[in-house]
Amino acid sequence: MWTRRQFLETSSFAAALGVAARGAFAQAPPAVTGTFTALRGNTGYFSGRGGTIGWLIAPDGLVVVDTQFPDTAQLCLDGIKSRASRSIDLLVNTHHHGDHTGGNAVFRPHVGGILAHANVPGLQQKAAAAPPPPGQPPPAAPTVADKTYDKVWEQAIGKETLRLKYYGPAHTSGDSVVTFVKANVAHMGDLMFNKRHPFIDRPSGASITNWITVLESTVKDHAKDTTYIFGHAKDGQPVTGDQGHLLEMRNYLTAVLDVTRKAIADGKSRDEAMTLGPLPKFEDYMEAPPRLTLATVLGIAYDELKN
Ligand SMILES: [Zn+2]
């Protein structure tokens, strides 16, 4: 039998794949609660179920970054309403996965617009068009961004300045780094999995090779003391951190590619490459079966390097 934690992990990332989440919801997930945590400069994050939601709640500007699932999106929206007297200026999606955009429809009537990278609406629609699991109804049309950008987007919102930047393919082919410039806080979406094996969405254009560059470029573009909000973290580990966390993930992805390159050079098969863990220095990374495991990561790395 699954523990509640395993259920949550699996349902979140099944949603990310756009496959089994509808089934998971049909099984009535356990009641969830949400927590608001303040960072600085009127920013902070909300934790419920799925990818961390970032926020700016200031007297002259309201921004929400990602929406988790419908149930936790409602909790987040209620919490924001109780903390603010104005409507939400902008909703940002860091990328298209269902555990970051599943609550978009809940927020839609309450936001001035939804912003994401130009590749995100198409990826979201493609995921929603995938055949539903047997016996499940097809999903409702997804609520997608009505504003998109290609490389960099920047705008003042009240006294804050919001910046989105696309560094090329990494976790998907539509990941934004979302920076509250004055607060010196950046939401990484799923470009950051803290101390756990990441989901790498190769069918949506992911690239481990470029992901390494993205993390390095992000560190270069930000101050030494920028606080980063992560999409996900190992149980018990923080969902925020500093540039050291980004560089550790860069090192992890580099180690994944190094091991895989050697396996290919040694003539190993994909199945053999998948058994080459644990990775030295990263033995404590969280395994979240069935998908978020080192074996899966090594298999995807094998596919990337072989192509
Ligand atoms: Zn994701």
mmCIF file with all atom_site columns, N, CA and C and ligand atoms in Angstrom, residues 95 97 100 171 190, ligand 1:
data_model
loop_
_atom_site.group_PDB
_atom_site.id
_atom_site.type_symbol
_atom_site.label_atom_id
_atom_site.label_alt_id
_atom_site.label_comp_id
_atom_site.label_asym_id
_atom_site.label_entity_id
_atom_site.label_seq_id
_atom_site.pdbx_PDB_ins_code
_atom_site.Cartn_x
_atom_site.Cartn_y
_atom_site.Cartn_z
_atom_site.occupancy
_atom_site.B_iso_or_equiv
_atom_site.pdbx_formal_charge
_atom_site.auth_seq_id
_atom_site.auth_comp_id
_atom_site.auth_asym_id
_atom_site.auth_atom_id
_atom_site.pdbx_PDB_model_num
ATOM   1  N  N  . HIS A 1 95  ? 6.368  27.016 -16.193 1.00 0.00 ? 95  HIS A N  1
ATOM   2  C  CA . HIS A 1 95  ? 6.385  26.060 -17.303 1.00 0.00 ? 95  HIS A CA 1
ATOM   3  C  C  . HIS A 1 95  ? 5.021  25.390 -17.355 1.00 0.00 ? 95  HIS A C  1
ATOM   4  N  N  . HIS A 1 97  ? 3.793  22.157 -16.857 1.00 0.00 ? 97  HIS A N  1
ATOM   5  C  CA . HIS A 1 97  ? 3.378  20.924 -16.169 1.00 0.00 ? 97  HIS A CA 1
ATOM   6  C  C  . HIS A 1 97  ? 2.161  21.123 -15.263 1.00 0.00 ? 97  HIS A C  1
ATOM   7  N  N  . HIS A 1 100 ? 1.994  22.651 -11.844 1.00 0.00 ? 100 HIS A N  1
ATOM   8  C  CA . HIS A 1 100 ? 2.300  24.092 -11.781 1.00 0.00 ? 100 HIS A CA 1
ATOM   9  C  C  . HIS A 1 100 ? 1.208  24.936 -12.447 1.00 0.00 ? 100 HIS A C  1
ATOM   10 N  N  . HIS A 1 171 ? 14.509 21.659 -18.124 1.00 0.00 ? 171 HIS A N  1
ATOM   11 C  CA . HIS A 1 171 ? 13.517 20.716 -17.580 1.00 0.00 ? 171 HIS A CA 1
ATOM   12 C  C  . HIS A 1 171 ? 12.430 20.426 -18.621 1.00 0.00 ? 171 HIS A C  1
ATOM   13 N  N  . ASP A 1 190 ? 10.669 24.324 -11.992 1.00 0.00 ? 190 ASP A N  1
ATOM   14 C  CA . ASP A 1 190 ? 11.304 23.007 -11.907 1.00 0.00 ? 190 ASP A CA 1
ATOM   15 C  C  . ASP A 1 190 ? 12.715 22.984 -12.495 1.00 0.00 ? 190 ASP A C  1
HETATM 16 ZN ZN . ZN  B 2 .   ? 7.782  20.368 -14.084 1.00 0.00 ? 1   ZN  B ZN 1
#
